[in-house]
XYZ file of C-alpha atoms in Angstrom:
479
model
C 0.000 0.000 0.000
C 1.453 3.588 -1.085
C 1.836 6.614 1.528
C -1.307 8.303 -0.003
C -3.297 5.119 0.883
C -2.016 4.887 4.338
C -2.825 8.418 4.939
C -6.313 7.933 3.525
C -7.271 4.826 5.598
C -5.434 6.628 8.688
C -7.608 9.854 8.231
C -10.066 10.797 10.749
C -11.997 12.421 7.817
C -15.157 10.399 6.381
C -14.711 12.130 2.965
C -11.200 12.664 2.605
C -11.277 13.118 -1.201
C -13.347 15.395 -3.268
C -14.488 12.766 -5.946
C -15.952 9.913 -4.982
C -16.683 6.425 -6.934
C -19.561 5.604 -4.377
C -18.665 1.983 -3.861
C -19.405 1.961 -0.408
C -23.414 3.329 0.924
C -23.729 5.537 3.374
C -24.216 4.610 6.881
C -24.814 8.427 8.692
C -28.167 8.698 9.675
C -30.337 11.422 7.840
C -33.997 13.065 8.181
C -36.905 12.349 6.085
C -36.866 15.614 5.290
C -33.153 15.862 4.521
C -33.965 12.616 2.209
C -36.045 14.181 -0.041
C -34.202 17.433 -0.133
C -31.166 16.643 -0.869
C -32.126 14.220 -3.484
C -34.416 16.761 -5.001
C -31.046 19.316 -5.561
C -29.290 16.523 -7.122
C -31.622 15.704 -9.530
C -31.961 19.772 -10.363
C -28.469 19.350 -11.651
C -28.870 16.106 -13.226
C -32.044 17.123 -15.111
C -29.715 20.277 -16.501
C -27.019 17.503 -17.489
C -30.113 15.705 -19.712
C -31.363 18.682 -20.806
C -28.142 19.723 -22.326
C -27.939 16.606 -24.226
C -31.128 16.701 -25.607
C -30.083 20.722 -26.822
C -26.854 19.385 -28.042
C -25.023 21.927 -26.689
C -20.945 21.375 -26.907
C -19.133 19.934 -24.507
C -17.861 23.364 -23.163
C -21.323 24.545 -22.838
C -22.651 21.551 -21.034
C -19.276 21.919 -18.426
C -20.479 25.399 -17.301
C -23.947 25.026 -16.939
C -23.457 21.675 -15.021
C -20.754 23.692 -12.519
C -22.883 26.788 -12.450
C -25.925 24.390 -11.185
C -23.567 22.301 -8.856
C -22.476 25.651 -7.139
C -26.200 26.567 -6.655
C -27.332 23.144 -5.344
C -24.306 21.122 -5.443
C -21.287 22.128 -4.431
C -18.083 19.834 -3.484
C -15.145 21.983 -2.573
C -11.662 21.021 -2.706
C -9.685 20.069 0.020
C -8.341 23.395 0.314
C -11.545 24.511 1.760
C -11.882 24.686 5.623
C -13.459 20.580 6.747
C -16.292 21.871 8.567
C -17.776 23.387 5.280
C -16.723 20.332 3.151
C -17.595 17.786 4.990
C -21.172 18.451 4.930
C -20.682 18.947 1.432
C -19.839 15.236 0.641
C -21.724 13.821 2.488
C -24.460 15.680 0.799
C -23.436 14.443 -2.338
C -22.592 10.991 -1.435
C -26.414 10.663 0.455
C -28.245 12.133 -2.487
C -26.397 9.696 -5.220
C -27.579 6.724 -3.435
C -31.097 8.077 -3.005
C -31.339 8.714 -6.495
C -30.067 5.346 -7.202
C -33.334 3.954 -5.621
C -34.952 6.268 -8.158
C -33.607 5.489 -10.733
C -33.293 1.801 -10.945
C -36.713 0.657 -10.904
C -36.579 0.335 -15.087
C -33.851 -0.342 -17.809
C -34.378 3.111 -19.660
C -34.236 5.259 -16.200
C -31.038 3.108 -15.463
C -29.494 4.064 -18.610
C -30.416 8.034 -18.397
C -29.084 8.006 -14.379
C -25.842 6.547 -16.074
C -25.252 8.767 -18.553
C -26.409 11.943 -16.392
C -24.082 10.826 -13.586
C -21.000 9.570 -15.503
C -21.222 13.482 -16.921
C -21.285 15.120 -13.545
C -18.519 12.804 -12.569
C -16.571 14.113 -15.482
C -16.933 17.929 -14.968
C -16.356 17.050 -11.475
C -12.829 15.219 -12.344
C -11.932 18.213 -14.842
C -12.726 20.557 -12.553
C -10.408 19.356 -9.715
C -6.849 20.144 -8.906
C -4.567 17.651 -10.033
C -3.635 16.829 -6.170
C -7.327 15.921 -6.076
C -7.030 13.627 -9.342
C -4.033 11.490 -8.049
C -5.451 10.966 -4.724
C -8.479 9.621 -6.233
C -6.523 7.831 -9.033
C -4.353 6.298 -6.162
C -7.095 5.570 -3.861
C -9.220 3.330 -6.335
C -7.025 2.458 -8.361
C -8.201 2.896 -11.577
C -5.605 5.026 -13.473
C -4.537 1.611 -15.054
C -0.790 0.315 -14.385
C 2.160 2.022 -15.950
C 3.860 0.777 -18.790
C 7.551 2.105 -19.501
C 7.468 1.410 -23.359
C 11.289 2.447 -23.588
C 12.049 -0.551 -22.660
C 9.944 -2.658 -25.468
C 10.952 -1.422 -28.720
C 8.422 -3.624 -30.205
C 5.670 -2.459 -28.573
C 7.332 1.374 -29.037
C 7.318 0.975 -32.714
C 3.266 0.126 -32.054
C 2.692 2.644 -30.251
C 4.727 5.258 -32.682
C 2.311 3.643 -35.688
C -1.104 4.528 -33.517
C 0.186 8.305 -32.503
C 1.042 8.861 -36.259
C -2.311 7.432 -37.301
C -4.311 9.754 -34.964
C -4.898 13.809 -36.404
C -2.278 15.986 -34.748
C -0.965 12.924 -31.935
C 2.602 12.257 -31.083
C 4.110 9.529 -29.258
C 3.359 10.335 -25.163
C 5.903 10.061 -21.997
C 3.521 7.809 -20.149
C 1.107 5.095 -20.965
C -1.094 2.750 -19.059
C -2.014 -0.878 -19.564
C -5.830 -2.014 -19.115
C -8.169 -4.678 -20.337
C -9.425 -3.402 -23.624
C -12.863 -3.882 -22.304
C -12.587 -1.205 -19.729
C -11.877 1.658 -22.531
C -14.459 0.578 -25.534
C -14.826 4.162 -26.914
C -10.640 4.201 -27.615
C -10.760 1.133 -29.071
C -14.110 1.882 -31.346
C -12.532 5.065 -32.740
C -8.973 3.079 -32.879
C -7.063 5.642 -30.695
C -5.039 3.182 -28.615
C -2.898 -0.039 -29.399
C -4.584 -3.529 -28.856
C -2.338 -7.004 -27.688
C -2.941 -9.962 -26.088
C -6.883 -8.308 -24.652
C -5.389 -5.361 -23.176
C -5.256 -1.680 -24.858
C -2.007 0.889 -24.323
C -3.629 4.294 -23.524
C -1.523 7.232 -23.600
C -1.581 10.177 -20.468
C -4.195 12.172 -22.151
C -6.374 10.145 -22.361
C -6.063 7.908 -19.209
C -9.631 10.056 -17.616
C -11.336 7.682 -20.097
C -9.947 5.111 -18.109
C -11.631 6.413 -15.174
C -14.712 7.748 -16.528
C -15.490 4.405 -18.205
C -14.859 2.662 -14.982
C -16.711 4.636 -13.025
C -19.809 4.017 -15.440
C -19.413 -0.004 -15.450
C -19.223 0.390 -11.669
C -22.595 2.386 -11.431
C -24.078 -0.088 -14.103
C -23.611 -3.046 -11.727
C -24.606 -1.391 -8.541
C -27.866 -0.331 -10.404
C -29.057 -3.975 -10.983
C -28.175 -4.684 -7.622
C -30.102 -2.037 -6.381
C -32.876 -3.133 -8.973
C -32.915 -6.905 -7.471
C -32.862 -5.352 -3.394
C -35.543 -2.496 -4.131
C -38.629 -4.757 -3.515
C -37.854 -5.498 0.115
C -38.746 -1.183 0.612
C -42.626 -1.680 -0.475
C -43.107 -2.157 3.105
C -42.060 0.961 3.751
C -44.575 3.981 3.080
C -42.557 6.803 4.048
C -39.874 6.048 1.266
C -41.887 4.921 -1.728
C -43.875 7.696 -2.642
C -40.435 10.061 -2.392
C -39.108 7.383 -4.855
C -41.508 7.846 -7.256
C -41.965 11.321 -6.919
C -37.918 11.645 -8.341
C -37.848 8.783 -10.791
C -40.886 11.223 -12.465
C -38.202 13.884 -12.777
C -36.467 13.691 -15.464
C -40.316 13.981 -17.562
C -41.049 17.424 -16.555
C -37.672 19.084 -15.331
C -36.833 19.175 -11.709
C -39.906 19.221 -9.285
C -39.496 22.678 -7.279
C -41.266 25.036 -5.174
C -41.788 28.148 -5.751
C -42.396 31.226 -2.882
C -45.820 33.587 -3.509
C -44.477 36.549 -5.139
C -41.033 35.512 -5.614
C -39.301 38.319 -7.922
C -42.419 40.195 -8.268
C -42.205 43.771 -6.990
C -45.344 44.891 -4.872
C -48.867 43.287 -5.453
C -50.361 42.606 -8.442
C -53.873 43.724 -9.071
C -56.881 42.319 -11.309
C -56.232 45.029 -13.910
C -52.714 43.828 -14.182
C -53.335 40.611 -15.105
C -54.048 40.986 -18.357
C -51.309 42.768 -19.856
C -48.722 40.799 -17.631
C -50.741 37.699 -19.377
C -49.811 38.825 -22.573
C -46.765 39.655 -22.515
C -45.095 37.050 -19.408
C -47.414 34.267 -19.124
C -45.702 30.896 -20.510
C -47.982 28.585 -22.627
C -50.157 26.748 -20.012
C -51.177 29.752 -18.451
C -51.685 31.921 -21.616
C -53.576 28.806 -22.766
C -55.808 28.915 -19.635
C -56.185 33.050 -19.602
C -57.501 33.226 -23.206
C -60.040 30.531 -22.781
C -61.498 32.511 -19.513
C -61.683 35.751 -21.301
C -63.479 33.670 -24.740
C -65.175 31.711 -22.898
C -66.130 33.062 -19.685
C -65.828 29.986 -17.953
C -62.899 27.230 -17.013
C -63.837 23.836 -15.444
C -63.038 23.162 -11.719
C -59.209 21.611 -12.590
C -58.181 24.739 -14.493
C -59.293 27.198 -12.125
C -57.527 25.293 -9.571
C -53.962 25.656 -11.796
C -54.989 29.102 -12.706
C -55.966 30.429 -9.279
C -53.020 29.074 -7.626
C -50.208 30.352 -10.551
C -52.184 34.030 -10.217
C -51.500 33.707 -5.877
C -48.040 32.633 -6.177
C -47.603 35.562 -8.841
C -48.322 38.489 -5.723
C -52.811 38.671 -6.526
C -54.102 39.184 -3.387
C -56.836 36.947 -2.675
C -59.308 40.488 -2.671
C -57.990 41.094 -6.053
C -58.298 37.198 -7.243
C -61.939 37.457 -6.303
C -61.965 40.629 -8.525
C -60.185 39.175 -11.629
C -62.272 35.817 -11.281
C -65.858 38.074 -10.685
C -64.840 40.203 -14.443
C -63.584 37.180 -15.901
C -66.942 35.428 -15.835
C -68.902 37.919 -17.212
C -72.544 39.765 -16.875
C -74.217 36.748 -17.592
C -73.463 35.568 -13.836
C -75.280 36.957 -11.336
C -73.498 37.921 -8.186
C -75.277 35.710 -5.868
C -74.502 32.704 -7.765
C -70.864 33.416 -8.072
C -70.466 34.145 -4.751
C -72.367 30.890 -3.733
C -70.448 28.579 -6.296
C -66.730 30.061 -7.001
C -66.171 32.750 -4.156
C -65.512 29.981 -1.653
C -63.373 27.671 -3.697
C -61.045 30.932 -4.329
C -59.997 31.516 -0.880
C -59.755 27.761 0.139
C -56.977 28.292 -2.409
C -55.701 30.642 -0.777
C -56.056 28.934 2.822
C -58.571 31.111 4.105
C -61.550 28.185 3.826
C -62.056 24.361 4.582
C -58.680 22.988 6.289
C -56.524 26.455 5.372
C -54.017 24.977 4.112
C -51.481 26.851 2.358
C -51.505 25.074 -1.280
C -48.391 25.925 -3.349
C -48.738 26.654 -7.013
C -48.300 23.368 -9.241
C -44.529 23.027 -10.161
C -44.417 21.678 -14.079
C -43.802 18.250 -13.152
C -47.274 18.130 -10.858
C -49.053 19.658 -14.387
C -47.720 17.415 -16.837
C -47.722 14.202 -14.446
C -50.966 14.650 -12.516
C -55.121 15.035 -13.863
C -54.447 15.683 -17.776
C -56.918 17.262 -19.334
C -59.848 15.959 -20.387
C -63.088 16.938 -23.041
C -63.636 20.393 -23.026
C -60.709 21.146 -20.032
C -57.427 23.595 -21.381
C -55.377 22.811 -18.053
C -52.157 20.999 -18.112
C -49.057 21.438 -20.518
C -49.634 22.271 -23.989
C -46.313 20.876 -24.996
C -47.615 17.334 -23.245
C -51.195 17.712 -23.674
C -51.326 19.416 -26.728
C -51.247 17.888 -30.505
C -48.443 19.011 -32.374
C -50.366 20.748 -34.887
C -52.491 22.794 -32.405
C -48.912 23.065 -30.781
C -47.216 24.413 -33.741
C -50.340 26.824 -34.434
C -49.957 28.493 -30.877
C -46.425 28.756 -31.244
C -46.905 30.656 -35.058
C -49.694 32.814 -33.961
C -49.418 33.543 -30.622
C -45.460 33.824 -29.763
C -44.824 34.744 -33.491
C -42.366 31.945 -33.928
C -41.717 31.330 -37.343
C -38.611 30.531 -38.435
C -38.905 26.698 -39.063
C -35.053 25.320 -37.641
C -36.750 27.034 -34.409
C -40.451 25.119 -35.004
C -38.666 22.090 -35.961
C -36.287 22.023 -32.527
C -39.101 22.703 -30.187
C -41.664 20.022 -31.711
C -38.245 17.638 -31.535
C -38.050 18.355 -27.715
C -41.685 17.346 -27.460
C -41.420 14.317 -29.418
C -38.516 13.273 -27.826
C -40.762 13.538 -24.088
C -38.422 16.510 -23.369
C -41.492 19.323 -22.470
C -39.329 21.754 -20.406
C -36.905 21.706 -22.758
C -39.158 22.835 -25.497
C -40.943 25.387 -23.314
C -37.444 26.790 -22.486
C -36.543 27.170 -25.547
C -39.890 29.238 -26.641
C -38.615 31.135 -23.299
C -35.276 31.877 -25.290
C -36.667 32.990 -28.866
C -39.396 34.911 -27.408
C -37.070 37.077 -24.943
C -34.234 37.070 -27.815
C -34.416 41.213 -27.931
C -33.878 41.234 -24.495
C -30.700 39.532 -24.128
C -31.752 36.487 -23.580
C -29.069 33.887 -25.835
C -30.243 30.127 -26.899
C -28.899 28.451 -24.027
C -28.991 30.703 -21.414
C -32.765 29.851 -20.348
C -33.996 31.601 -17.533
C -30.343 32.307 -16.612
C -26.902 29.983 -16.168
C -28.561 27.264 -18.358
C -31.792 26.664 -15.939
C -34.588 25.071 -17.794
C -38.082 26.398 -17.000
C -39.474 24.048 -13.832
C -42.433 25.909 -12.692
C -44.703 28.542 -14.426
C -44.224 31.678 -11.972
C -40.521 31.228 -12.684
C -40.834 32.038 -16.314
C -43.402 34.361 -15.209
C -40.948 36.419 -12.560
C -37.992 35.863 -14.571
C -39.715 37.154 -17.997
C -41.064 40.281 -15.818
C -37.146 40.714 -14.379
C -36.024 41.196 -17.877
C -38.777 43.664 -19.051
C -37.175 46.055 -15.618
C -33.560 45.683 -16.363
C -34.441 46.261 -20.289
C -36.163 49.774 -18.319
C -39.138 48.985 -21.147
C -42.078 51.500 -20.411
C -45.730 49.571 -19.337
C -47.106 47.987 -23.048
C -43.717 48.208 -24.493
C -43.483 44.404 -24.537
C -46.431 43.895 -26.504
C -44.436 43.218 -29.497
C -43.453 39.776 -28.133
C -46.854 38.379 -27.972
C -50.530 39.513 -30.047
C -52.857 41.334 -28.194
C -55.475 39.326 -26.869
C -58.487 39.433 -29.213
């Protein structure tokens, strides 16, 4: 055993190194609440990872939104940082991957996606560190591969000169390592290291694909472990519904919460609602909005989403009553809206039945939870929605046009991906106000919850200093 070893085992530190292979579960106790929490944060950045592949955005691009999101929700410092903020830190991170693993592993395509998403975060992770943090890690697991010194095989030398001039650009390297050519398939698909005897000769540069590959057959394993052990926690009802609630993440972004009012400066009134609608609201809610004021009516489940988005956006519950009262028309009397819809608005609001303070519905809750049926315009046009009537919203009402743009959003749907096609109408449609494709509602995040793309949508509009109806270019005026 090597000095770095002994120093490792003899360390009174439980997370001594910064990366981690998680071969070994956790055994610190944690809350339910911490459970649920802290799994919820790492699938926030793992639903980022996924979303970036499904935008094909480079390599480079994918690295900084994934460490932007890690330092939000994240973060894993180096040991240069003082222990008593690391160490939570790890153990964080360490928790949350085997929660997730739980997840994850109930089905062969969610197993695959939690591979891919993970083995990604493990490689920004492993660029991102110091080389002291590499070699500890390298020397701790050993999985760096063992050195070969080819100056002393001029045979294999000559081999290894013939690969290097074969590759674009490549010259012979100082160091190479020795593994079973099974352990590095992508090197030996695209013929970038030298095969003998069932092992492959992989120069320095590109020994992380040693360790990235290794840490991906290691988590593909452990999954169908986990697969075969997950039945014996049916008995428990505490854990299961958590479980499910996060394997359903990756369908509609990252479940998340979202605080009444949050970015919204001073309450919004009834009269506001309107223009705010037409030039904020995202699709579900415009949706929703326009078939109040044609129709003068929504059924029970879309006044529920509606009434809850317009609370969490600052409407008082005095001026919720208003907005609903106008939005129904003269042809209801006051007595009967007061009997049948009065009540139902401020149990939404907590102030009836049980008071209970209901959060507005997060994107995952709308696209997972009581689709729309006959006659109902709640729920996620990008899920719920045809394509056609999809693509006719998008032309007509957010002006969309250019077909590379129709083409990548309806792909996105297709494909399952809804917040990633709802982000990106976020991008085109706030294009003359900074807003780059890419960037979504800011670092990279994907939209997650309607009053997000509401408040951050509204946040633009201020910084731009655009004067009250100067946005109404982005959207058409309601009819």
């Amino acid at each position: 055993m090597n000095s770095s070893k002994v120093a490792i085992k003899n360390s009174r530190e439980k997370y001594p190194l910064r990366l981690n292979m998680y071969d070994r579960p956790p055994a610190q106790d944690v809350t339910l609440e911490e459970f649920e929490t802290w799994a919820i944060d790492r699938l926030k950045v793992l639903s980022e990872i996924e979303s970036s592949f499904v935008r094909n955005r480079t390599h480079d691009e994918l690295k900084t939104v994934t460490t932007d999101q890690c330092r939000k929700y994240l973060p894993v410092d180096s040991n240069n940082a003082e222990l008593q903020t690391r160490e939570p830190q790890r153990k964080k991170d360490h928790v949350s991957h085997f929660i997730l693993r739980l997840a994850f592993c109930r089905s062969e395509e969610l197993r695959r996606r939690f591979v891919k998403a993970e083995t990604t975060l493990f490689r920004v992770r492993y660029e991102n560190s110091a080389p002291a943090d590499r070699e500890k890690f390298i020397e701790a697991h050993n999985v760096g591969g063992d050195t070969v010194d080819v100056q002393k095989d001029p045979a294999l030398l000559k081999q290894l000169q013939k690969v290097a001039a074969s590759a674009a650009h490549a010259t012979l390297e100082k160091s190479y390592y020795k593994v079973p050519w099974t352990q590095v398939p992508d090197l030996v698909a695209t013929r970038r290291v030298y095969l003998k005897g069932g092992f492959a000769y992989v120069p320095l540069s590109l020994q992380p694909n040693i360790i990235y590959q290794k840490f991906q057959q290691n988590l593909e394993r452990a999954l169908e472990q986990t697969a075969k052990a997950l039945p014996r926690l049916d008995e428990d009802d505490r854990l299961v519904p958590i479980l499910e609630h996060l394997s359903k993440g990756f369908v509609a972004g990252v479940s998340g919460e979202y605080r009444a009012g949050e970015g919204i400066d001073g309450e919004v009134t009834a009269d506001m609602v309107d223009e705010i609608a037409r030039k904020h609201f995202p699709m579900c809610m415009r949706s929703l909005h326009e078939t109040l004021r044609a129709d003068r009516h929504l059924k029970h489940a879309g006044r529920l989403q509606f009434t809850l988005f317009l609370k969490a956006m600052g409407v008082s519950v005095e001026e919720a009553i208003v907005f609903w009262r106008k939005g129904y028309g003269q042809s209801m009397t006051d007595d009967k809206f007061n009997k049948e819809y009065k009540y139902n608005i401020r149990h939404s609001y907590g102030l009836e039945g049980k008071r209970a303070d209901y959060p507005a519905m997060n994107c995952q809750r709308i696209i997972t939870q009581n689709g729309p049926g006959p006659g109902e315009t709640h729920g996620c046009p990008f899920c719920h929605h045809s394509i056609d009537n999809l693509t006719s919203s998008l032309t007509s009402v957010y002006r969309i046009t250019a077909q590379a743009d129709l083409m990548e959003i309806q792909r996105a749907v297709k494909d399952g991906f809804y917040h990633v096609a709802c982000t990106r109408v976020f991008e085109i449609t706030h294009a003359e106000r900074g807003v780059k494709k890419g960037e979504g509602l800011g670092a990279g995040e994907s939209v997650a919850h309607p009053n997000k793309y509401v408040a951050r949508s509204r946040e633009l509009e201020k910084a731009a200093g655009m004067p009250s109806g100067a946005g109404d270019a982005m959207m058409v005026d309601e009819a």
